[in-house]
N, CA, C and O atoms as a DFTB+ gen file, in Angstrom:
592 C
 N C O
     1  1      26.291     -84.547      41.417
     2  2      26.678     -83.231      41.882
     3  2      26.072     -83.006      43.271
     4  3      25.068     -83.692      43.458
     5  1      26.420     -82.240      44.261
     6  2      26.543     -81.705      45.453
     7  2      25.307     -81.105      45.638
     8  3      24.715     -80.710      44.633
     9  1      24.673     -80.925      47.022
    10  2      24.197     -79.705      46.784
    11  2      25.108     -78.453      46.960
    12  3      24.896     -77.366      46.424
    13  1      26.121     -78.743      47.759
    14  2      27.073     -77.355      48.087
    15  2      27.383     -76.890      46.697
    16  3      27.179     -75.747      46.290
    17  1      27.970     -78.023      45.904
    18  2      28.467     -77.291      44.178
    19  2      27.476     -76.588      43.533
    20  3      27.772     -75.646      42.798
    21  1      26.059     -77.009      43.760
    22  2      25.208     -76.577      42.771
    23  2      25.199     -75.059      43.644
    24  3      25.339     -73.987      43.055
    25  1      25.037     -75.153      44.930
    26  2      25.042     -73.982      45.621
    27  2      26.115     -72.601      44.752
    28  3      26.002     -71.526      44.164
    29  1      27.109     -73.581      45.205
    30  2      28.438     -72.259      44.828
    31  2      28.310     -71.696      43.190
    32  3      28.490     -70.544      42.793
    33  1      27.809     -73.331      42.119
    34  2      27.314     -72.580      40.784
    35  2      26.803     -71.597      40.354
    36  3      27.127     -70.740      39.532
    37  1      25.515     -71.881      41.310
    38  2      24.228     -71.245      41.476
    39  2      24.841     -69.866      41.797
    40  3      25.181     -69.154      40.852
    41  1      24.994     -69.468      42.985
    42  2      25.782     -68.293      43.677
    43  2      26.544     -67.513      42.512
    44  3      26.109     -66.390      42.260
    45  1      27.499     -67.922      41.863
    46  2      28.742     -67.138      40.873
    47  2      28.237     -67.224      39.773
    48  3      28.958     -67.123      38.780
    49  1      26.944     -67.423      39.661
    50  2      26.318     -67.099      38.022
    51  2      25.160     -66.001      37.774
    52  3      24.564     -65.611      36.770
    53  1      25.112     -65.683      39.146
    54  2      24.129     -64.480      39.194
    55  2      25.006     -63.302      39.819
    56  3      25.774     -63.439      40.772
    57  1      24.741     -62.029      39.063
    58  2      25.830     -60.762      39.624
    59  2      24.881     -60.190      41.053
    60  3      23.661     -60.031      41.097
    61  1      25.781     -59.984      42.032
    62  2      25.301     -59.258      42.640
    63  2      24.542     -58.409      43.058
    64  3      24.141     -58.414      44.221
    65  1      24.150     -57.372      42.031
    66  2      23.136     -56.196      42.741
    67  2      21.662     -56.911      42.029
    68  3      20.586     -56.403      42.347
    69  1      21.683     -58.123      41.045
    70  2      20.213     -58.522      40.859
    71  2      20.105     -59.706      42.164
    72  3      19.004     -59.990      42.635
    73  1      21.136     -60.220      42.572
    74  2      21.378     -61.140      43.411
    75  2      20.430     -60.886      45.023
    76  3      19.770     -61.722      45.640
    77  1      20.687     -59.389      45.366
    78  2      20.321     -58.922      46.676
    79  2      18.916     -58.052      46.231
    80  3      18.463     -57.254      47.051
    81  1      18.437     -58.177      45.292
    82  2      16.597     -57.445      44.772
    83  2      15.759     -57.904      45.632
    84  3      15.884     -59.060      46.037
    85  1      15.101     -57.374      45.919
    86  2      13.852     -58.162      46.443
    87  2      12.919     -58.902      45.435
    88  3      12.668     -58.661      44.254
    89  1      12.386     -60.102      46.473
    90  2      12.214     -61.086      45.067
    91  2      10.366     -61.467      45.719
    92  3       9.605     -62.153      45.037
    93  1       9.954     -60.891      47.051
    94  2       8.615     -61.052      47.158
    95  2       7.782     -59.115      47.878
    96  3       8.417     -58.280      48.522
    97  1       7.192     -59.072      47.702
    98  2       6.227     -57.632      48.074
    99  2       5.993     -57.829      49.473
   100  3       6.253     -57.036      50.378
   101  1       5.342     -59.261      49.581
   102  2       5.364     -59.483      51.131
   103  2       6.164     -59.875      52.038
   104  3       5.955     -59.664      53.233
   105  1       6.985     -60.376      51.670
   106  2       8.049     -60.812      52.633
   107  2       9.254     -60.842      52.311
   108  3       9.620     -61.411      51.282
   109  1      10.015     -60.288      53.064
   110  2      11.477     -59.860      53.305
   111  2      12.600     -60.546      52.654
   112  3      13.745     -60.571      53.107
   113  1      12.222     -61.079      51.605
   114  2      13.342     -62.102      50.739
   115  2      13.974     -61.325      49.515
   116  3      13.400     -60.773      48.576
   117  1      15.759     -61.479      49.888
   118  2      16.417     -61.389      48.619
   119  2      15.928     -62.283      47.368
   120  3      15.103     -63.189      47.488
   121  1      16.561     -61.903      46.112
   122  2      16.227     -63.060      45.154
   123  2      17.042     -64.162      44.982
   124  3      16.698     -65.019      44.169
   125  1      18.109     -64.287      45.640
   126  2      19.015     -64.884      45.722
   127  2      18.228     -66.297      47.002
   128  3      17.979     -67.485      46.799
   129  1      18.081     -65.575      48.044
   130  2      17.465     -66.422      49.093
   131  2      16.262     -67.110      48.664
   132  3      16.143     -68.327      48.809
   133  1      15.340     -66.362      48.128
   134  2      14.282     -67.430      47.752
   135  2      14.364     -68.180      46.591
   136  3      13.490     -69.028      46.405
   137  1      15.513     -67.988      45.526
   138  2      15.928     -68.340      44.468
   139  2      16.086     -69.877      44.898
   140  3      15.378     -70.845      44.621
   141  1      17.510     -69.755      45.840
   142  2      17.984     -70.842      46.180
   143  2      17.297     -71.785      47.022
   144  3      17.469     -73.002      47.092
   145  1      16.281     -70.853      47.820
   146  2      15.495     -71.979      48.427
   147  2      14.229     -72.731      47.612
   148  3      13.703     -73.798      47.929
   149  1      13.927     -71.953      46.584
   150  2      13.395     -72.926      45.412
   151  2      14.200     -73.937      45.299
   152  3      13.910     -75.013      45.821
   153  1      14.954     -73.820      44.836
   154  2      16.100     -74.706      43.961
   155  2      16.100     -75.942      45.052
   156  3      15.615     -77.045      44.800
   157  1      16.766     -75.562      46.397
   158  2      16.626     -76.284      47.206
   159  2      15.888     -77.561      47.483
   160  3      16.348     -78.685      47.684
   161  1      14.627     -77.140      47.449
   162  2      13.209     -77.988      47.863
   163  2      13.028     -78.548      46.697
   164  3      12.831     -79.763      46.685
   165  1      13.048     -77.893      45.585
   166  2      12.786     -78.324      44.001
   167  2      13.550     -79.690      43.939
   168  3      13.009     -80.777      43.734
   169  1      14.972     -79.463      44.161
   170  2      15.467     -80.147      44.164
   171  2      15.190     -82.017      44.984
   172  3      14.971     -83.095      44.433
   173  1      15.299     -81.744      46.063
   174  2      14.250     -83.110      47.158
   175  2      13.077     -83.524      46.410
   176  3      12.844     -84.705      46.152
   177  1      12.163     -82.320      45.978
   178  2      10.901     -82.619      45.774
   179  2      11.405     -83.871      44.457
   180  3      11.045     -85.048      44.458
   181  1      12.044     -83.405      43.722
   182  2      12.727     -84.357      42.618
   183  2      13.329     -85.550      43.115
   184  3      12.979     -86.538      42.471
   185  1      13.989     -85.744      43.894
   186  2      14.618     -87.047      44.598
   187  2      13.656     -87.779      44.798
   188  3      13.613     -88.836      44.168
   189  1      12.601     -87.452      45.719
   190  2      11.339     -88.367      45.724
   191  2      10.505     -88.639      44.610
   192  3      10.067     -89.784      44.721
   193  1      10.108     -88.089      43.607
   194  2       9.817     -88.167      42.332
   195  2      10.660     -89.644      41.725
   196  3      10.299     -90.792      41.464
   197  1      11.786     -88.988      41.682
   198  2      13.070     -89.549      41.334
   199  2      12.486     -91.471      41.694
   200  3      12.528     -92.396      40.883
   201  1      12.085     -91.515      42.888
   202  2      11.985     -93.067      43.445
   203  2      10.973     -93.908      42.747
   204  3      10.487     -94.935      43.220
   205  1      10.732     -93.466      41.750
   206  2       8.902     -94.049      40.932
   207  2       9.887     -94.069      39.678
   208  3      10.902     -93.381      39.573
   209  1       9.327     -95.117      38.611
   210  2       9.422     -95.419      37.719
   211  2       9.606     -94.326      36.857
   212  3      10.631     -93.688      36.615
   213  1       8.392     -94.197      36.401
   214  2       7.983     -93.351      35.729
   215  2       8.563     -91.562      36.014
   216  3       8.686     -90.763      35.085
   217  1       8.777     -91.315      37.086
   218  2       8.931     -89.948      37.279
   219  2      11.211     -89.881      37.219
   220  3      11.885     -88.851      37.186
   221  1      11.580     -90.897      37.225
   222  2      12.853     -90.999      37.005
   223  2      12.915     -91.570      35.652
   224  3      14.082     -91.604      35.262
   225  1      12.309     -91.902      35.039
   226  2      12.425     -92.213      33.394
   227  2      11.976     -90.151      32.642
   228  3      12.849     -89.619      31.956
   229  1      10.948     -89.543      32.867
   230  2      11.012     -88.667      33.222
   231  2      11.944     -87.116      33.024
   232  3      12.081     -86.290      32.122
   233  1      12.421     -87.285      34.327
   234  2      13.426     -86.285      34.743
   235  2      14.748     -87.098      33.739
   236  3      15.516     -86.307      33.192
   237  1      14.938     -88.194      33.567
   238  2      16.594     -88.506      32.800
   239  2      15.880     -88.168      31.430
   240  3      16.331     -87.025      31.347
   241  1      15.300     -88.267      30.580
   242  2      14.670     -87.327      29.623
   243  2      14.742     -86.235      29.016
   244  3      14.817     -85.812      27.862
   245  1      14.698     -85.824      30.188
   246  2      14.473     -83.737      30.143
   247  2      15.916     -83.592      30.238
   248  3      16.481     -82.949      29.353
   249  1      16.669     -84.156      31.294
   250  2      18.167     -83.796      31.459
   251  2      18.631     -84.399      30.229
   252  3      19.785     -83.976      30.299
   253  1      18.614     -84.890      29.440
   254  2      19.239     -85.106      28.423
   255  2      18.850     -84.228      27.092
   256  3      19.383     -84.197      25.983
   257  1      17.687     -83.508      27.640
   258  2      17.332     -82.590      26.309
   259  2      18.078     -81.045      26.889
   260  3      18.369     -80.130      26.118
   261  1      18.226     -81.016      27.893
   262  2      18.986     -79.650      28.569
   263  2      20.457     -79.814      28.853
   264  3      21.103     -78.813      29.164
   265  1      21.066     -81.043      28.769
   266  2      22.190     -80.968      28.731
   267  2      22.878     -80.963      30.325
   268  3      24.104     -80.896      30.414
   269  1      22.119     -81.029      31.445
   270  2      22.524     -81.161      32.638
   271  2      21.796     -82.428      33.236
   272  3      20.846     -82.994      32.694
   273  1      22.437     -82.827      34.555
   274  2      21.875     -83.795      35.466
   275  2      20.718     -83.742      35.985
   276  3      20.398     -82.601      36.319
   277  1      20.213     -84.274      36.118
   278  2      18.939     -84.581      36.783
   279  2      18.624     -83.838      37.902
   280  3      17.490     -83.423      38.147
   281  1      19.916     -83.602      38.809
   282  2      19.559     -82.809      39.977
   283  2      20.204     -81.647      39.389
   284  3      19.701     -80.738      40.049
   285  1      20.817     -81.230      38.754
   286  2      21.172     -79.750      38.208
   287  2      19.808     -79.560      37.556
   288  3      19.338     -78.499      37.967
   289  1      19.099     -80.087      36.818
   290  2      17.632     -79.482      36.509
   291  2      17.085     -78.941      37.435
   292  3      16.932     -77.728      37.581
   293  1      16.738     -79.809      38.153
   294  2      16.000     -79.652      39.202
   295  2      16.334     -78.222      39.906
   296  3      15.624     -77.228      40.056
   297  1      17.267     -78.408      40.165
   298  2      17.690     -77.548      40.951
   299  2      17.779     -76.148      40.573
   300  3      17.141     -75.340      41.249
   301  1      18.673     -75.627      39.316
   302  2      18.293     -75.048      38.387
   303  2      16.990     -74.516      37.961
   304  3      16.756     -73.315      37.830
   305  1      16.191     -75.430      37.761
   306  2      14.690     -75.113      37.319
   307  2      13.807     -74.219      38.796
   308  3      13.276     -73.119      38.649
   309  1      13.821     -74.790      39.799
   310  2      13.457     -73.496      40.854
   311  2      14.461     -72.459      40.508
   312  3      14.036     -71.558      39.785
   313  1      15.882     -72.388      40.925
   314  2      16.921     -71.271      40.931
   315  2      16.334     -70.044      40.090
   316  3      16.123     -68.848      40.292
   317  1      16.192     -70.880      39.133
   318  2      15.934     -69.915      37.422
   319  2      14.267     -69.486      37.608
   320  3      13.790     -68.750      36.745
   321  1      13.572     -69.856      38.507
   322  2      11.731     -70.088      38.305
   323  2      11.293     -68.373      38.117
   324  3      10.606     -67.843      37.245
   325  1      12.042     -67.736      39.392
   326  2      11.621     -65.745      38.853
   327  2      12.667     -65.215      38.008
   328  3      13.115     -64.142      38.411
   329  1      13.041     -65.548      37.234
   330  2      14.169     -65.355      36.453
   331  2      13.224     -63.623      35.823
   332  3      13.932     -62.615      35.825
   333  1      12.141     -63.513      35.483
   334  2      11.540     -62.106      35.313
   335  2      11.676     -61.167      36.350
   336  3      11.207     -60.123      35.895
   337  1      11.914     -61.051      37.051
   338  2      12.499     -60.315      38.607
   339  2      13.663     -59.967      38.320
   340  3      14.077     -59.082      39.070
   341  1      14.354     -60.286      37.561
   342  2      15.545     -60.293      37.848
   343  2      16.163     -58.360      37.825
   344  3      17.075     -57.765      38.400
   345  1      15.281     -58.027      37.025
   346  2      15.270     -56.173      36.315
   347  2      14.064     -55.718      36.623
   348  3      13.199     -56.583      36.759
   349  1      13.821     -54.848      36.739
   350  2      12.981     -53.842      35.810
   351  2      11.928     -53.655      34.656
   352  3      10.808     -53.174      34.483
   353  1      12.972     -54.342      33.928
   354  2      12.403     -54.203      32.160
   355  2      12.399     -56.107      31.668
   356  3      13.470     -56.705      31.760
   357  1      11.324     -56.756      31.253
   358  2      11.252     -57.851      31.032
   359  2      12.288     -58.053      30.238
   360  3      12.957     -58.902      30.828
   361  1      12.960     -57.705      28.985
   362  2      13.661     -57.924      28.236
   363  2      15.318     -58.092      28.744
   364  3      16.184     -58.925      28.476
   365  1      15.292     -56.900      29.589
   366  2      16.619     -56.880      30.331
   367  2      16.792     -58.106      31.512
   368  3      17.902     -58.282      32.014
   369  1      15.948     -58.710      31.807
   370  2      15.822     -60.126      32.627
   371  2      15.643     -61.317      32.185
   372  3      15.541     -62.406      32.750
   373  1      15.607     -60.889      30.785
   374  2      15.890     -61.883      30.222
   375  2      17.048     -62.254      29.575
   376  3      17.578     -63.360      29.472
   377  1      17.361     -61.187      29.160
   378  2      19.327     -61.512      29.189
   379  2      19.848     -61.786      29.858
   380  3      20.839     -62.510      29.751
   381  1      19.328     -61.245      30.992
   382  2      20.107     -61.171      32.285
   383  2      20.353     -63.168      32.503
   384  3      21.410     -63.799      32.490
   385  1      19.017     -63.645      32.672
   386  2      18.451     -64.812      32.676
   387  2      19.326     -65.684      31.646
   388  3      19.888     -66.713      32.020
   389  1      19.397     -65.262      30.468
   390  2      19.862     -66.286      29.693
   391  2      21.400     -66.483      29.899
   392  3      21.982     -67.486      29.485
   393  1      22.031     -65.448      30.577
   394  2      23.420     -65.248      30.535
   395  2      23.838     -66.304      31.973
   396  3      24.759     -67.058      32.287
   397  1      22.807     -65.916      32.448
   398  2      23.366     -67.466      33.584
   399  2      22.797     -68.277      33.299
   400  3      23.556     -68.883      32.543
   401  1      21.726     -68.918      33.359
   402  2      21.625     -70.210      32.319
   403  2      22.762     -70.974      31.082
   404  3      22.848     -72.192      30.929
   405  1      23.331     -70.241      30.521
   406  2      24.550     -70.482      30.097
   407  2      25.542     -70.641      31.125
   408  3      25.908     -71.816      31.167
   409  1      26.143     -69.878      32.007
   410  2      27.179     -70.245      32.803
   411  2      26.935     -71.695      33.463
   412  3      27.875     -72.487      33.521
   413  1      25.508     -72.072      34.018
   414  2      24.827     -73.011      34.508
   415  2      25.358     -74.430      33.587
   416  3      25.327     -75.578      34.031
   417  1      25.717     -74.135      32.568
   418  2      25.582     -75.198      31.662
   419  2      24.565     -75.517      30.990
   420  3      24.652     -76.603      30.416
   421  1      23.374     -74.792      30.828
   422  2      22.099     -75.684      30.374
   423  2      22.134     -75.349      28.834
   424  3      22.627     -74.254      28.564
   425  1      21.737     -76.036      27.898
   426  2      22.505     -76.487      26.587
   427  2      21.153     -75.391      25.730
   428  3      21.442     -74.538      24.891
   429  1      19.648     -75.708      26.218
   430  2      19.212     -75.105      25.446
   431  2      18.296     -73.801      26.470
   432  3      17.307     -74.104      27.137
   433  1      18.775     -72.600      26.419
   434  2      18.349     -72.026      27.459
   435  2      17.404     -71.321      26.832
   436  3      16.724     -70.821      27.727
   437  1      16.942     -70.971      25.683
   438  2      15.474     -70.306      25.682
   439  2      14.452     -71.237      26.330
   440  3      13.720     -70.964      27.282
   441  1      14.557     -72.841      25.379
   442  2      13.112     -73.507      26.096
   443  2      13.482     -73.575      27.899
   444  3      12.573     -73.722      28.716
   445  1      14.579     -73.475      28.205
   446  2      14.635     -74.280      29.494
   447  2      14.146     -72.782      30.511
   448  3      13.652     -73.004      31.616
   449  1      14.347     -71.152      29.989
   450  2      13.412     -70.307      30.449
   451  2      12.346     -70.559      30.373
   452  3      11.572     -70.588      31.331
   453  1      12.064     -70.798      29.214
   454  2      10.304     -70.716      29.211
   455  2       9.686     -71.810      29.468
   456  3       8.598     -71.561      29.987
   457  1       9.893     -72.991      29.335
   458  2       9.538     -74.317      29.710
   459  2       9.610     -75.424      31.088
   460  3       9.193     -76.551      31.357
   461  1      10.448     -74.292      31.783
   462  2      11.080     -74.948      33.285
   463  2      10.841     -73.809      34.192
   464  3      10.068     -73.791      35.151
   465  1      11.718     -72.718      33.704
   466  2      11.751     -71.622      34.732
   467  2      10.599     -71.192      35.145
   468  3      10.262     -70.802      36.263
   469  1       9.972     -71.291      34.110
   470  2       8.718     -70.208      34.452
   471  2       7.206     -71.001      34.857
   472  3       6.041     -70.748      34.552
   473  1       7.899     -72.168      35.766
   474  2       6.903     -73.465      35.409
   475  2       6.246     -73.183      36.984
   476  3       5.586     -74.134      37.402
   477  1       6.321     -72.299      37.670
   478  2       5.924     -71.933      39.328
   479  2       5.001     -71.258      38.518
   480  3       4.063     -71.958      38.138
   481  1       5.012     -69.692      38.024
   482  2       4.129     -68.987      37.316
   483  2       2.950     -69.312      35.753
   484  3       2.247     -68.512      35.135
   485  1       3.144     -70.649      35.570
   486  2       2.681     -70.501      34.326
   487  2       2.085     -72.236      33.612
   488  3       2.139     -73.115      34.472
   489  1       1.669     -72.626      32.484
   490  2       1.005     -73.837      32.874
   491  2       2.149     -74.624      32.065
   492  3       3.107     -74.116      31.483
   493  1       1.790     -76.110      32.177
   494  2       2.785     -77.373      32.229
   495  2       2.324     -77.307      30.368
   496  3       1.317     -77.251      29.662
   497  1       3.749     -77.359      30.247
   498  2       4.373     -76.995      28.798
   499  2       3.779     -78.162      27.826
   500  3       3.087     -78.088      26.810
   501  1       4.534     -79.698      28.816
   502  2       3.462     -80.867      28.145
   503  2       3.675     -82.043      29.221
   504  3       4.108     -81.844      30.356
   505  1       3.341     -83.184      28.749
   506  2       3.613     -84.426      30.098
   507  2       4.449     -84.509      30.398
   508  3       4.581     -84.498      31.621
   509  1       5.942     -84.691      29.360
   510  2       6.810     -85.163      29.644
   511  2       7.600     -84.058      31.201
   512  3       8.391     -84.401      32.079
   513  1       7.028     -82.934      30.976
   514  2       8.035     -81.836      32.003
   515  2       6.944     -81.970      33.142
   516  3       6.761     -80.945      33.799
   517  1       6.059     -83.282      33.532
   518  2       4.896     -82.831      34.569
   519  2       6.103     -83.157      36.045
   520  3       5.831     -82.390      36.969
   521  1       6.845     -83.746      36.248
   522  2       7.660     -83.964      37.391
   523  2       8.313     -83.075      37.767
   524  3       8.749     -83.157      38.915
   525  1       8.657     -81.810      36.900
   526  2       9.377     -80.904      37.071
   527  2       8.563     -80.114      37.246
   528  3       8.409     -80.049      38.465
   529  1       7.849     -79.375      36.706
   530  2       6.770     -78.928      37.111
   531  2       6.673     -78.800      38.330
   532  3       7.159     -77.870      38.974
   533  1       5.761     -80.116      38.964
   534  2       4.921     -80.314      40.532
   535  2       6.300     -79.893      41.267
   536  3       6.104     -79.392      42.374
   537  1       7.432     -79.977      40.938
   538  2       8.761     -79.710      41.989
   539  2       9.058     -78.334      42.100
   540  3       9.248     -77.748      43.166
   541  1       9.098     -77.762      40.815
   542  2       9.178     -76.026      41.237
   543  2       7.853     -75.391      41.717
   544  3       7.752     -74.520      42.581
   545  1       6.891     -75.949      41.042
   546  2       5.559     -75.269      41.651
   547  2       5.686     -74.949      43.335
   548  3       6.072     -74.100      44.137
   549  1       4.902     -76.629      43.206
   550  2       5.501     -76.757      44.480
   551  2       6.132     -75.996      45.711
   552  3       5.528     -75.510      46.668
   553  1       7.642     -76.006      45.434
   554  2       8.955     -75.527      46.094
   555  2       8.232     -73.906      45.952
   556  3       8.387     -73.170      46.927
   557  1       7.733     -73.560      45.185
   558  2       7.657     -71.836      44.779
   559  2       6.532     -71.777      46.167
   560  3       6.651     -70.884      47.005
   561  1       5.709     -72.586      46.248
   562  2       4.223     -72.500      46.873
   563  2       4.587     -72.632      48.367
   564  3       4.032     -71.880      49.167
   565  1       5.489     -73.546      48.792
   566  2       6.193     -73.565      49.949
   567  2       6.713     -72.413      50.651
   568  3       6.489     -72.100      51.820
   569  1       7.492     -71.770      49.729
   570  2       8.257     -70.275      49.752
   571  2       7.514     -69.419      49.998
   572  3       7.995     -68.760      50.920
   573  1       6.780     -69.117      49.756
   574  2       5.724     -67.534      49.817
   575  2       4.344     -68.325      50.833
   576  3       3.195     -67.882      50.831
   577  1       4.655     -69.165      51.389
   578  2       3.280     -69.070      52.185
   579  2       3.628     -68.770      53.839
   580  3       4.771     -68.793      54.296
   581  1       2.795     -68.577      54.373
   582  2       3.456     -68.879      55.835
   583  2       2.943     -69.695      56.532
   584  3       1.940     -69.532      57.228
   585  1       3.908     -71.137      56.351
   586  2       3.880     -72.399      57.010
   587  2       4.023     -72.153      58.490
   588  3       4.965     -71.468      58.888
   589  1       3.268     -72.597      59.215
   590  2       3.365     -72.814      60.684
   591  2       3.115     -73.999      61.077
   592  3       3.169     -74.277      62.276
């Protein structure tokens, strides 16, 4: 898959007015923009991963327990990482959350919220998800700092 496809996926599975929220306190980002630029970097950060044994035995693993590609995880897994932002009310962002995760294709979307998405904010679920992990972390840590 593309990155443009995952783009346009990505894009038409989130509605609009959670789409344009603000998604940081400090800096001027839709949730959509820093969404995707997770996803983005998440994504690379995975390609290089991807080149090691072990971290591409890995990631084909996990994509086979979620039901998407390797780079749709990836990619996905930042996209989805503030998926609690998405509302107001935790509960309501989480529907919100699960309802694109489904459009996304991802097969089992409670663990892949709580076990992927939330893997920038929260600790590594177990070994097997450590590649995914260091990629959204990562990508999240990139996003909110100010690189010069």
């Amino acid at each position: 898959m593309t990155l443009v496809s995952l783009l346009e996926t990505a894009m038409a599975s989130i509605p609009f007015e959670y789409a344009v929220a603000s998604a940081k306190y400090k800096s001027p980002q839709s949730l959509i923009f820093h969404s995707i630029s997770v996803g983005t970097l998440a994504l690379e950060i995975c390609n290089a991963i991807s080149t090691t044994e072990m971290g591409k035995r890995q990631l084909e693993s996990l994509s086979k327990e979620y039901g998407v590609s390797a780079e749709e995880l990836c990619f996905y897994g930042g996209f989805l990482h503030d998926w609690k932002k998405l509302s107001g009310n935790i509960r309501n962002s989480e529907e919100i959350a699960k309802s694109v995760a489904m459009k996304l294709g991802i097969k089992d979307v409670g663990s892949f919220l709580y076990n992927i998405s939330l893997t920038a904010e929260s600790n590594l679920p177990d070994n097997l998800h450590t590649p995914l992990w260091v990629a959204v972390k990562l990508a999240d840590m990139m996003m909110i700092s100010d690189i010069k």
